[in-house]
Amino acid sequence: MFKRLLIANRGEIACRIMRTCRRLGIETVAVYSQADANSRHVAEADVAIPIGESSASDSYLRADRIMAAALSSGAQAIHPGYGFLSEKLELIDACETNRIVFVGPNRAAIAAMGSKIESKHMARAAGVLCVPGYDEEDQSPERLLKEAQQIGFPLLIKASAGGGGKGMRRVNVEAEFLPMLDMARREALASFGDDRVLLEKYIVNPRHLEVQLMGDRHGGLVHLFERECSIQRRFQKVIEEAPANHLSAEVAERLYESAMRMGRVMNYDNAGTVEFVLDADQGDQPYFLEVNTRLQVEHGVTEMITGIDLVELQLRSAYGEALSISQDTISRSGWAIECRLNAEEPEHDYRASLGTLLAYAEPQRMAGVRIDSGLHASSEVTPYYDSMVAKVIGFGANRAQATAHVQAGLKQLRIEGVLTNAALLLQILTHPAFEDVLTTRFLDQHFPDGPHIQESMRRQH
Ligand code: ADP
Ligand code: ADP
Ligand code: MG
């Protein structure tokens, strides 16, 4: 196994990766920006190396500086986490040049899946059903308008290079199409450096389900069942769970089968996720959405029901070991639910809540609760990065237990100095509709005036 690993990330995911490294006896190298000098991931690493100013483009997105840190610290491998450089070719190319192992899948898989257009072509070629729409090379407004009329409204304009819920626009009527196209293009160019778009029919009652894949460099490939991620705001996940509630065995099998087909055409060889939208109005008909060629934020719920450490498998695969598990030895039991804890004010349009922590305490050894956090008592929440600061996972023998445990975990986790969405998360978990089929419209439907947090609830957290 590797002796020393550099983690090219920050926050909870950097701390999560280090936890596995400590268990496996791998030394860790953290990198950090100026804003993160007092952060938890720096405190927990064996070695920490500054890589620049606070803005991500001057630090966590600088493959050259990360590579210099890897070389000077003697790291043999780099784990990219999620976001930042995890799905960019720049880092994997620098790794190859410098003979450092990139903990992720092969380059061709990252390259193909980085484009939603290309990934849909590959899915179709593999016999996987995609959301009906347009994803060809002709990007002229005339052609796109003609295709939009064919697809019908509402539809989504998606940036081919988009991600993280960014670069998507819903168009409700034809008259809005060309102005929205123009905006979407300009945004895509500014944010992702690529103005290609695709069009998709908008599924009106969508469920977001995804399948975890794990592969090795010897042709081994398995799936680790599904995750349900339908509770979202602005196309971003808020609560995830495994297994999915109200999912027929027949649709589940189709998801696994489609995900495995995608994995095989990509010669997939590390952790990855195949995402689908299901049309709740059409018997949960699944459509391929995209592949994320990295560890995902919500990987923990899969770990809790399978007993498998996905970061360990990532490291072993990257090191060249064959998978120690086969499809028929993987089983799942129980239920896990994850809440993303964001430093934000949901009742004020989710604006970020910034500041230095006054107090921070995690519940100690609570049964059925796992906390993956990037915070410690001296943390500062700055405006430079994502607002997600921690994840609270509840698990148990069934969904009711997992729900109770995640609620207890949220109530016990003490964060003072910044505001969080904890009260909203608790309102969602206790809402009667949380027991029904979940769709991505959940928050709009059940909190139509936006989340209003009662003062009594706020005071508790
Ligand atoms: P997951 O599917 O694991 O929940 P998300 O899509 O929410 O992942 O993204 C995880 C993180 O990566 C978020 O911080 C998100 O902002 C970031 N991210 C993912 N893809 C991109 C991208 N193409 N551009 C910018 N940020 C991205
Ligand atoms: P990203 O790369 O930003 O994660 P995705 O294509 O995975 O983009 O879509 C993100 C979310 O947007 C999905 O989880 C889903 O909620 C919504 N979405 C995407 N495509 C559709 C669609 N065709 N109809 C309805 N909702 C969609
Ligand atoms: Mg996605």
Coordinates of C-alpha atoms and ligand atoms in Angstrom, one line a residue:
M1 CA 0.0 0.0 0.0
F2 CA 1.0 3.6 -0.4
K3 CA 3.1 5.0 2.4
R4 CA 2.2 8.7 1.9
L5 CA -0.9 10.2 0.3
L6 CA -1.6 13.8 -0.6
I7 CA -5.2 15.0 -0.4
A8 CA -6.0 17.7 -2.9
N9 CA -9.1 18.9 -1.1
R10 CA -10.3 20.5 2.1
G11 CA -13.2 20.4 4.6
E12 CA -15.1 17.3 5.5
I13 CA -14.0 15.1 2.6
A14 CA -10.3 15.7 3.3
C15 CA -10.9 14.7 7.0
R16 CA -12.9 11.7 5.8
I17 CA -10.1 10.4 3.6
M18 CA -7.6 10.9 6.4
R19 CA -9.6 8.7 8.7
T20 CA -9.2 5.7 6.4
C21 CA -5.5 6.5 5.9
R22 CA -4.9 6.5 9.6
R23 CA -6.5 3.1 9.9
L24 CA -4.4 1.7 7.0
G25 CA -1.2 3.3 8.3
I26 CA -0.8 5.7 5.4
E27 CA 0.7 9.1 6.2
T28 CA -1.3 12.1 5.0
V29 CA -0.3 15.3 3.3
A30 CA -2.8 18.2 3.4
V31 CA -2.7 21.2 1.2
Y32 CA -4.4 24.5 2.2
S33 CA -5.2 28.0 1.2
Q34 CA -4.6 31.1 3.2
A35 CA -8.2 31.1 4.5
D36 CA -7.8 27.5 5.7
A37 CA -4.7 27.9 7.8
N38 CA -6.6 27.1 11.0
S39 CA -8.8 24.5 9.6
R40 CA -9.4 20.9 10.8
H41 CA -8.0 19.2 7.8
V42 CA -4.7 21.0 8.3
A43 CA -4.7 20.0 12.0
E44 CA -5.4 16.4 11.3
A45 CA -2.8 15.8 8.6
D46 CA 0.7 14.5 9.3
V47 CA 2.1 17.2 7.0
A48 CA 0.4 20.4 5.7
I49 CA 1.6 22.5 2.8
P50 CA 0.3 26.0 1.9
I51 CA -0.6 26.3 -1.8
G52 CA -1.8 29.9 -2.1
E53 CA -4.4 32.6 -1.6
S54 CA -7.9 32.0 -0.4
S55 CA -9.8 31.9 -3.7
A56 CA -10.0 28.3 -5.1
S57 CA -8.6 29.4 -8.4
D58 CA -5.4 30.4 -6.6
S59 CA -5.1 27.3 -4.4
Y60 CA -7.2 24.2 -4.6
L61 CA -7.6 24.5 -8.4
R62 CA -3.8 25.0 -9.0
A63 CA -2.7 21.6 -10.2
D64 CA 0.9 22.9 -10.6
R65 CA 1.1 23.9 -6.9
I66 CA -0.5 20.7 -5.7
M67 CA 1.9 18.7 -7.8
A68 CA 4.8 20.6 -6.4
A69 CA 3.5 19.9 -2.9
A70 CA 3.3 16.2 -3.7
L71 CA 6.8 16.1 -5.0
S72 CA 8.4 18.0 -2.2
S73 CA 6.5 15.9 0.5
G74 CA 7.3 12.6 -1.1
A75 CA 3.7 11.6 -1.6
Q76 CA 3.2 8.6 -3.8
A77 CA -0.4 9.2 -4.7
I78 CA -3.0 12.0 -4.8
H79 CA -6.6 11.7 -3.7
P80 CA -8.7 14.5 -5.3
G81 CA -11.9 14.2 -3.2
Y82 CA -14.9 15.7 -4.9
G83 CA -15.3 19.1 -6.6
F84 CA -12.2 21.1 -7.4
L85 CA -9.8 19.1 -9.6
S86 CA -11.4 15.7 -9.1
E87 CA -12.9 15.5 -12.6
K88 CA -10.4 17.7 -14.4
L89 CA -7.8 16.2 -16.7
E90 CA -5.2 18.7 -15.6
L91 CA -4.4 16.8 -12.3
I92 CA -4.5 13.3 -13.7
D93 CA -2.1 14.5 -16.5
A94 CA 0.3 16.1 -14.1
C95 CA 0.2 12.9 -12.1
E96 CA 1.2 10.9 -15.1
T97 CA 4.0 13.2 -16.0
N98 CA 5.4 13.0 -12.5
R99 CA 4.8 9.3 -11.9
I100 CA 2.4 9.9 -9.0
V101 CA -0.7 7.7 -8.8
F102 CA -4.0 9.5 -9.2
V103 CA -6.7 7.9 -7.0
G104 CA -9.5 7.8 -9.5
P105 CA -10.6 6.1 -12.7
N106 CA -8.7 6.0 -16.0
R107 CA -8.2 9.2 -17.9
A108 CA -10.5 8.3 -20.8
A109 CA -13.4 7.7 -18.5
I110 CA -12.9 11.1 -16.9
A111 CA -12.6 12.8 -20.3
A112 CA -15.7 11.2 -21.7
M113 CA -17.9 11.7 -18.7
G114 CA -16.8 15.3 -18.3
S115 CA -19.0 16.1 -21.2
K116 CA -22.7 15.4 -20.7
I117 CA -23.0 15.3 -24.5
E118 CA -20.4 12.6 -24.9
S119 CA -21.6 10.6 -21.9
K120 CA -25.1 10.4 -23.4
H121 CA -23.7 9.2 -26.7
M122 CA -21.9 6.4 -24.8
A123 CA -24.9 5.5 -22.8
R124 CA -27.0 5.2 -25.9
A125 CA -24.4 3.1 -27.6
A126 CA -24.4 0.8 -24.5
G127 CA -28.2 0.4 -24.7
V128 CA -29.0 2.6 -21.7
L129 CA -32.1 4.8 -22.1
C130 CA -31.4 8.5 -21.8
V131 CA -33.8 11.4 -21.1
P132 CA -35.3 12.3 -24.5
G133 CA -33.7 15.4 -25.9
Y134 CA -31.0 16.8 -28.2
D135 CA -27.3 16.3 -27.7
E136 CA -25.7 16.6 -31.2
E137 CA -22.8 18.7 -32.4
D138 CA -24.9 21.3 -34.4
Q139 CA -25.2 24.1 -31.8
S140 CA -26.7 26.7 -34.1
P141 CA -29.7 28.6 -32.4
E142 CA -31.9 27.7 -35.4
R143 CA -31.2 24.0 -35.0
L144 CA -31.6 24.1 -31.2
L145 CA -34.9 26.0 -31.5
K146 CA -36.2 23.4 -33.9
E147 CA -35.2 20.6 -31.6
A148 CA -36.7 22.4 -28.6
Q149 CA -40.1 22.6 -30.5
Q150 CA -39.8 18.8 -31.2
I151 CA -39.1 18.0 -27.5
G152 CA -41.8 20.3 -26.2
F153 CA -42.0 22.4 -23.1
P154 CA -41.0 22.5 -20.3
L155 CA -37.4 21.5 -21.1
L156 CA -34.0 21.9 -19.6
I157 CA -31.0 23.6 -21.2
K158 CA -27.9 22.0 -19.7
A159 CA -24.3 23.0 -20.1
S160 CA -22.4 20.0 -21.4
A161 CA -19.5 20.7 -19.0
G162 CA -21.8 21.7 -16.1
G163 CA -21.9 20.1 -12.7
G164 CA -22.8 20.6 -9.0
G165 CA -26.3 21.7 -10.1
K166 CA -24.8 24.7 -12.0
G167 CA -25.3 25.5 -15.6
M168 CA -29.0 24.4 -15.9
R169 CA -32.0 26.4 -17.0
R170 CA -35.6 25.3 -17.2
V171 CA -37.6 26.8 -20.1
N172 CA -41.3 26.8 -19.7
V173 CA -42.6 28.2 -23.0
E174 CA -41.2 28.5 -26.5
A175 CA -41.0 32.4 -26.4
E176 CA -38.4 32.1 -23.6
F177 CA -36.2 29.7 -25.4
L178 CA -33.8 31.8 -27.4
P179 CA -33.1 34.4 -24.7
M180 CA -32.6 31.6 -22.2
L181 CA -30.3 29.8 -24.6
D182 CA -28.2 32.9 -25.0
M183 CA -27.9 33.3 -21.3
A184 CA -27.2 29.6 -20.7
R185 CA -24.4 29.7 -23.3
R186 CA -22.7 32.8 -21.9
E187 CA -22.9 31.3 -18.4
A188 CA -21.5 28.0 -19.5
L189 CA -18.6 29.7 -21.2
A190 CA -17.8 31.8 -18.2
S191 CA -18.1 29.0 -15.6
F192 CA -16.9 26.0 -17.5
G193 CA -15.0 27.3 -20.5
D194 CA -17.2 25.4 -22.9
D195 CA -20.5 26.8 -24.3
R196 CA -21.9 23.6 -25.7
V197 CA -25.4 22.8 -24.4
L198 CA -27.8 19.9 -24.6
L199 CA -31.5 19.9 -24.3
E200 CA -33.6 17.5 -22.3
K201 CA -37.3 17.1 -21.8
Y202 CA -38.1 18.2 -18.3
I203 CA -39.4 15.4 -16.2
V204 CA -42.2 16.9 -14.2
N205 CA -42.2 14.5 -11.2
P206 CA -38.6 13.3 -11.1
R207 CA -36.9 11.0 -8.6
H208 CA -33.1 11.2 -8.5
L209 CA -31.6 7.7 -8.0
E210 CA -28.0 6.7 -8.5
V211 CA -25.9 3.5 -8.4
Q212 CA -22.5 3.3 -6.8
L213 CA -19.9 1.5 -8.9
M214 CA -16.5 0.2 -7.9
G215 CA -13.9 -1.2 -10.2
D216 CA -10.3 -2.3 -10.3
R217 CA -7.5 -2.2 -12.8
H218 CA -7.9 -5.9 -13.6
G219 CA -11.4 -5.7 -15.1
G220 CA -13.2 -6.3 -11.9
L221 CA -16.4 -4.2 -11.5
V222 CA -19.2 -4.4 -9.0
H223 CA -22.2 -2.2 -8.0
L224 CA -23.1 -1.3 -4.4
F225 CA -26.8 -0.8 -4.9
E226 CA -28.7 2.5 -5.2
R227 CA -29.0 5.8 -3.3
E228 CA -32.0 8.0 -3.3
C229 CA -31.1 11.7 -3.6
S230 CA -34.5 13.3 -4.5
I231 CA -34.6 15.9 -1.8
Q232 CA -32.8 18.8 -3.5
R233 CA -32.8 22.5 -3.7
R234 CA -31.7 24.3 -6.8
F235 CA -30.7 20.9 -8.4
Q236 CA -28.4 20.2 -5.4
K237 CA -28.9 17.3 -3.0
V238 CA -29.9 18.0 0.6
I239 CA -30.8 14.6 2.1
E240 CA -29.7 11.3 0.7
E241 CA -30.5 7.7 1.7
A242 CA -29.8 4.1 1.0
P243 CA -31.7 2.0 0.1
A244 CA -34.4 3.9 -1.8
N245 CA -37.8 3.9 -0.2
H246 CA -40.7 2.8 -2.5
L247 CA -38.6 1.4 -5.2
S248 CA -39.8 -1.8 -7.0
A249 CA -37.3 -4.7 -7.2
E250 CA -37.8 -4.7 -11.0
V251 CA -36.8 -1.0 -11.4
A252 CA -33.9 -1.5 -9.0
E253 CA -32.6 -4.3 -11.2
R254 CA -32.9 -2.1 -14.3
L255 CA -30.8 0.6 -12.5
Y256 CA -28.1 -1.8 -11.5
E257 CA -28.0 -3.4 -15.0
S258 CA -27.8 0.0 -16.7
A259 CA -25.1 1.2 -14.3
M260 CA -23.0 -1.9 -14.9
R261 CA -23.3 -1.5 -18.7
M262 CA -22.0 2.1 -18.4
G263 CA -19.2 0.9 -16.2
R264 CA -18.2 -1.8 -18.7
V265 CA -18.1 0.6 -21.7
M266 CA -15.9 2.9 -19.7
N267 CA -13.6 0.1 -18.5
Y268 CA -14.3 1.6 -15.1
D269 CA -11.6 1.1 -12.5
N270 CA -12.3 3.0 -9.4
A271 CA -15.3 4.5 -7.5
G272 CA -17.9 6.2 -9.6
T273 CA -21.6 6.9 -9.7
V274 CA -24.2 6.5 -12.4
E275 CA -27.0 9.0 -11.9
F276 CA -30.6 8.5 -13.2
V277 CA -33.9 10.4 -13.1
L278 CA -37.0 8.3 -12.7
D279 CA -40.3 9.5 -14.0
A280 CA -42.7 9.0 -11.1
D281 CA -45.6 9.5 -13.4
Q282 CA -44.5 6.8 -15.8
G283 CA -44.0 3.8 -13.4
D284 CA -40.6 5.1 -12.3
Q285 CA -39.2 4.7 -15.8
P286 CA -35.4 5.4 -15.3
Y287 CA -33.4 7.6 -17.7
F288 CA -29.6 8.0 -17.6
L289 CA -28.4 11.5 -16.5
E290 CA -24.7 11.4 -16.1
V291 CA -21.7 9.7 -14.5
N292 CA -19.6 11.2 -11.7
T293 CA -16.1 9.9 -12.0
R294 CA -15.2 10.4 -8.3
L295 CA -16.1 9.7 -4.8
Q296 CA -19.5 11.3 -4.1
V297 CA -20.6 13.5 -1.2
E298 CA -23.2 10.9 -0.2
H299 CA -21.0 7.8 -0.4
G300 CA -21.3 7.4 3.4
V301 CA -24.9 6.0 3.2
T302 CA -23.7 3.2 1.0
E303 CA -20.9 2.4 3.4
M304 CA -23.3 2.2 6.3
I305 CA -25.5 -0.4 4.7
T306 CA -22.8 -2.5 3.1
G307 CA -20.1 -2.2 5.7
I308 CA -17.6 -1.4 3.0
D309 CA -15.1 1.5 3.2
L310 CA -15.2 3.1 -0.3
V311 CA -12.1 5.2 0.3
E312 CA -10.1 2.1 1.2
L313 CA -11.3 0.4 -2.0
Q314 CA -10.4 3.4 -4.0
L315 CA -6.9 3.4 -2.6
R316 CA -6.5 -0.4 -3.1
S317 CA -7.7 -0.2 -6.7
A318 CA -5.4 2.8 -7.4
Y319 CA -2.5 0.8 -5.9
G320 CA -3.2 -1.9 -8.3
E321 CA -4.9 -4.5 -6.1
A322 CA -7.8 -6.5 -7.4
L323 CA -11.1 -6.0 -5.8
S324 CA -11.5 -8.2 -2.7
I325 CA -15.3 -8.3 -3.1
S326 CA -17.4 -9.9 -5.8
Q327 CA -21.0 -9.1 -6.7
D328 CA -22.4 -12.1 -4.8
T329 CA -20.4 -11.4 -1.6
I330 CA -21.8 -7.8 -1.3
S331 CA -24.9 -7.6 0.8
R332 CA -26.7 -4.8 2.4
S333 CA -28.6 -4.5 5.6
G334 CA -30.5 -1.8 7.4
W335 CA -31.0 1.8 6.4
A336 CA -28.9 5.0 6.3
I337 CA -29.9 8.6 5.9
E338 CA -27.5 11.5 5.4
C339 CA -28.2 15.2 5.9
R340 CA -25.9 17.9 4.4
L341 CA -25.3 20.5 7.0
N342 CA -24.7 23.9 5.4
A343 CA -23.6 27.1 7.0
E344 CA -26.5 29.1 5.5
E345 CA -29.8 30.7 6.3
P346 CA -32.5 28.9 4.4
E347 CA -35.2 31.5 5.4
H348 CA -33.1 34.2 3.7
D349 CA -32.8 32.6 0.3
Y350 CA -30.1 30.2 1.6
R351 CA -27.5 33.0 2.0
A352 CA -24.2 31.9 3.4
S353 CA -23.6 32.3 7.1
L354 CA -19.9 33.3 7.7
G355 CA -17.8 33.7 10.7
T356 CA -15.5 32.2 13.3
L357 CA -16.9 29.4 15.4
L358 CA -17.6 30.2 19.1
A359 CA -18.2 26.5 20.0
Y360 CA -18.1 23.2 18.3
A361 CA -18.8 19.8 19.8
E362 CA -19.7 16.5 18.2
P363 CA -21.8 14.0 20.1
Q364 CA -19.5 11.2 21.4
R365 CA -20.2 7.6 20.5
M366 CA -23.9 8.0 19.7
A367 CA -25.4 4.7 18.6
G368 CA -26.4 4.9 14.9
V369 CA -24.9 8.3 14.2
R370 CA -21.9 9.1 12.0
I371 CA -20.6 12.6 11.6
D372 CA -18.3 13.5 8.8
S373 CA -17.2 17.1 9.5
G374 CA -14.7 19.6 8.3
L375 CA -15.1 21.8 11.4
H376 CA -13.4 22.0 14.7
A377 CA -13.5 24.5 17.6
S378 CA -11.2 27.1 15.9
S379 CA -12.7 26.9 12.4
E380 CA -13.7 29.8 10.4
V381 CA -16.4 29.7 7.7
T382 CA -15.2 31.9 4.9
P383 CA -17.0 32.9 1.7
Y384 CA -14.5 31.2 -0.6
Y385 CA -15.8 27.6 -0.8
D386 CA -19.0 25.5 -0.7
S387 CA -21.3 26.1 2.3
M388 CA -21.5 22.4 3.2
V389 CA -19.5 22.1 6.5
A390 CA -20.5 18.6 7.7
K391 CA -22.7 15.6 7.1
V392 CA -24.8 13.8 9.7
I393 CA -25.6 10.2 8.9
G394 CA -28.1 8.2 10.9
F395 CA -28.3 4.4 10.4
G396 CA -30.3 1.6 11.9
A397 CA -32.1 -1.6 11.2
N398 CA -34.9 0.1 9.3
R399 CA -35.9 3.6 7.9
A400 CA -37.7 4.7 11.1
Q401 CA -34.5 4.0 13.2
A402 CA -32.3 5.7 10.7
T403 CA -34.6 8.7 10.7
A404 CA -34.6 8.9 14.5
H405 CA -30.8 8.5 14.7
V406 CA -30.1 11.3 12.2
Q407 CA -32.5 13.6 14.0
A408 CA -30.7 12.8 17.3
G409 CA -27.4 13.5 15.7
L410 CA -28.5 16.8 14.3
K411 CA -29.8 17.9 17.7
Q412 CA -26.7 16.8 19.5
L413 CA -24.1 18.4 17.1
R414 CA -23.3 21.8 18.6
I415 CA -22.2 24.6 16.3
E416 CA -22.2 28.2 17.6
G417 CA -20.9 31.2 15.7
V418 CA -22.5 30.5 12.4
L419 CA -26.1 29.6 11.4
T420 CA -26.9 26.3 9.7
N421 CA -29.8 24.6 8.0
A422 CA -30.2 22.1 10.8
A423 CA -33.8 23.3 11.7
L424 CA -34.9 22.9 8.1
L425 CA -33.4 19.4 7.9
L426 CA -35.3 18.5 11.0
Q427 CA -38.5 19.9 9.5
I428 CA -38.0 17.8 6.4
L429 CA -37.3 14.6 8.4
T430 CA -40.5 15.0 10.5
H431 CA -42.8 16.0 7.6
P432 CA -45.4 13.4 6.9
A433 CA -44.5 13.5 3.2
F434 CA -41.0 12.2 4.0
E435 CA -42.7 8.8 4.3
D436 CA -44.1 9.0 0.7
V437 CA -42.4 8.7 -2.7
L438 CA -39.8 11.5 -2.7
T439 CA -39.4 13.7 -5.8
T440 CA -37.1 16.6 -6.4
R441 CA -40.2 18.9 -6.0
F442 CA -40.4 18.0 -2.3
L443 CA -39.2 21.4 -0.9
D444 CA -41.3 23.4 -3.4
Q445 CA -44.3 21.4 -2.7
H446 CA -44.1 21.2 1.1
F447 CA -42.4 24.5 1.9
P448 CA -44.1 26.6 -0.8
D449 CA -43.3 29.9 0.9
G450 CA -39.7 28.9 1.5
P451 CA -38.5 27.4 4.8
H452 CA -39.7 29.5 7.7
I453 CA -37.9 28.4 10.8
Q454 CA -39.8 28.9 14.0
E455 CA -37.9 30.9 16.6
S456 CA -38.4 28.0 19.2
M457 CA -36.6 25.6 16.8
R458 CA -33.8 27.9 16.0
R459 CA -33.0 28.5 19.7
Q460 CA -32.4 24.7 20.1
H461 CA -29.6 24.7 17.4
Ligands
ADP1 P1 -22.6 14.9 -5.5 O1 -23.4 14.4 -6.6 O2 -21.5 14.1 -4.9 O3 -23.6 15.4 -4.4 P2 -22.3 17.5 -6.4 O4 -22.7 17.4 -7.8 O5 -23.2 18.0 -5.4 O6 -21.9 16.0 -6.0 O7 -20.9 18.1 -6.3 C1 -20.1 17.9 -5.2 C2 -19.2 19.1 -5.1 O8 -18.5 19.4 -6.3 C3 -20.0 20.4 -4.8 O9 -19.2 21.1 -3.9 C4 -20.1 21.0 -6.1 O10 -20.2 22.4 -6.0 C5 -18.8 20.6 -6.8 N1 -18.9 20.4 -8.3 C6 -19.2 19.3 -8.9 N2 -19.1 19.4 -10.2 C7 -18.7 20.7 -10.5 C8 -18.4 21.4 -11.6 N3 -18.4 20.9 -12.9 N4 -18.0 22.7 -11.5 C9 -17.9 23.2 -10.2 N5 -18.2 22.6 -9.1 C10 -18.6 21.3 -9.2
ADP2 P1 -25.2 18.0 -12.4 O1 -24.0 17.7 -13.2 O2 -25.3 19.5 -12.1 O3 -25.3 17.2 -11.2 P2 -27.4 16.5 -13.5 O4 -27.7 16.3 -14.9 O5 -26.9 15.4 -12.7 O6 -26.4 17.8 -13.4 O7 -28.8 17.0 -12.9 C1 -28.8 17.6 -11.6 C2 -30.3 17.5 -11.1 O8 -31.1 18.3 -11.9 C3 -30.9 16.1 -11.0 O9 -30.6 15.5 -9.8 C4 -32.4 16.4 -11.1 O10 -32.9 16.9 -9.9 C5 -32.4 17.6 -12.1 N1 -32.6 17.2 -13.4 C6 -31.6 16.9 -14.3 N2 -32.1 16.5 -15.5 C7 -33.5 16.6 -15.4 C8 -34.6 16.4 -16.3 N3 -34.4 16.1 -17.6 N4 -35.8 16.6 -15.8 C9 -36.0 17.0 -14.5 N5 -35.0 17.2 -13.6 C10 -33.8 17.0 -14.1
MG3 MG -25.5 15.2 -11.2

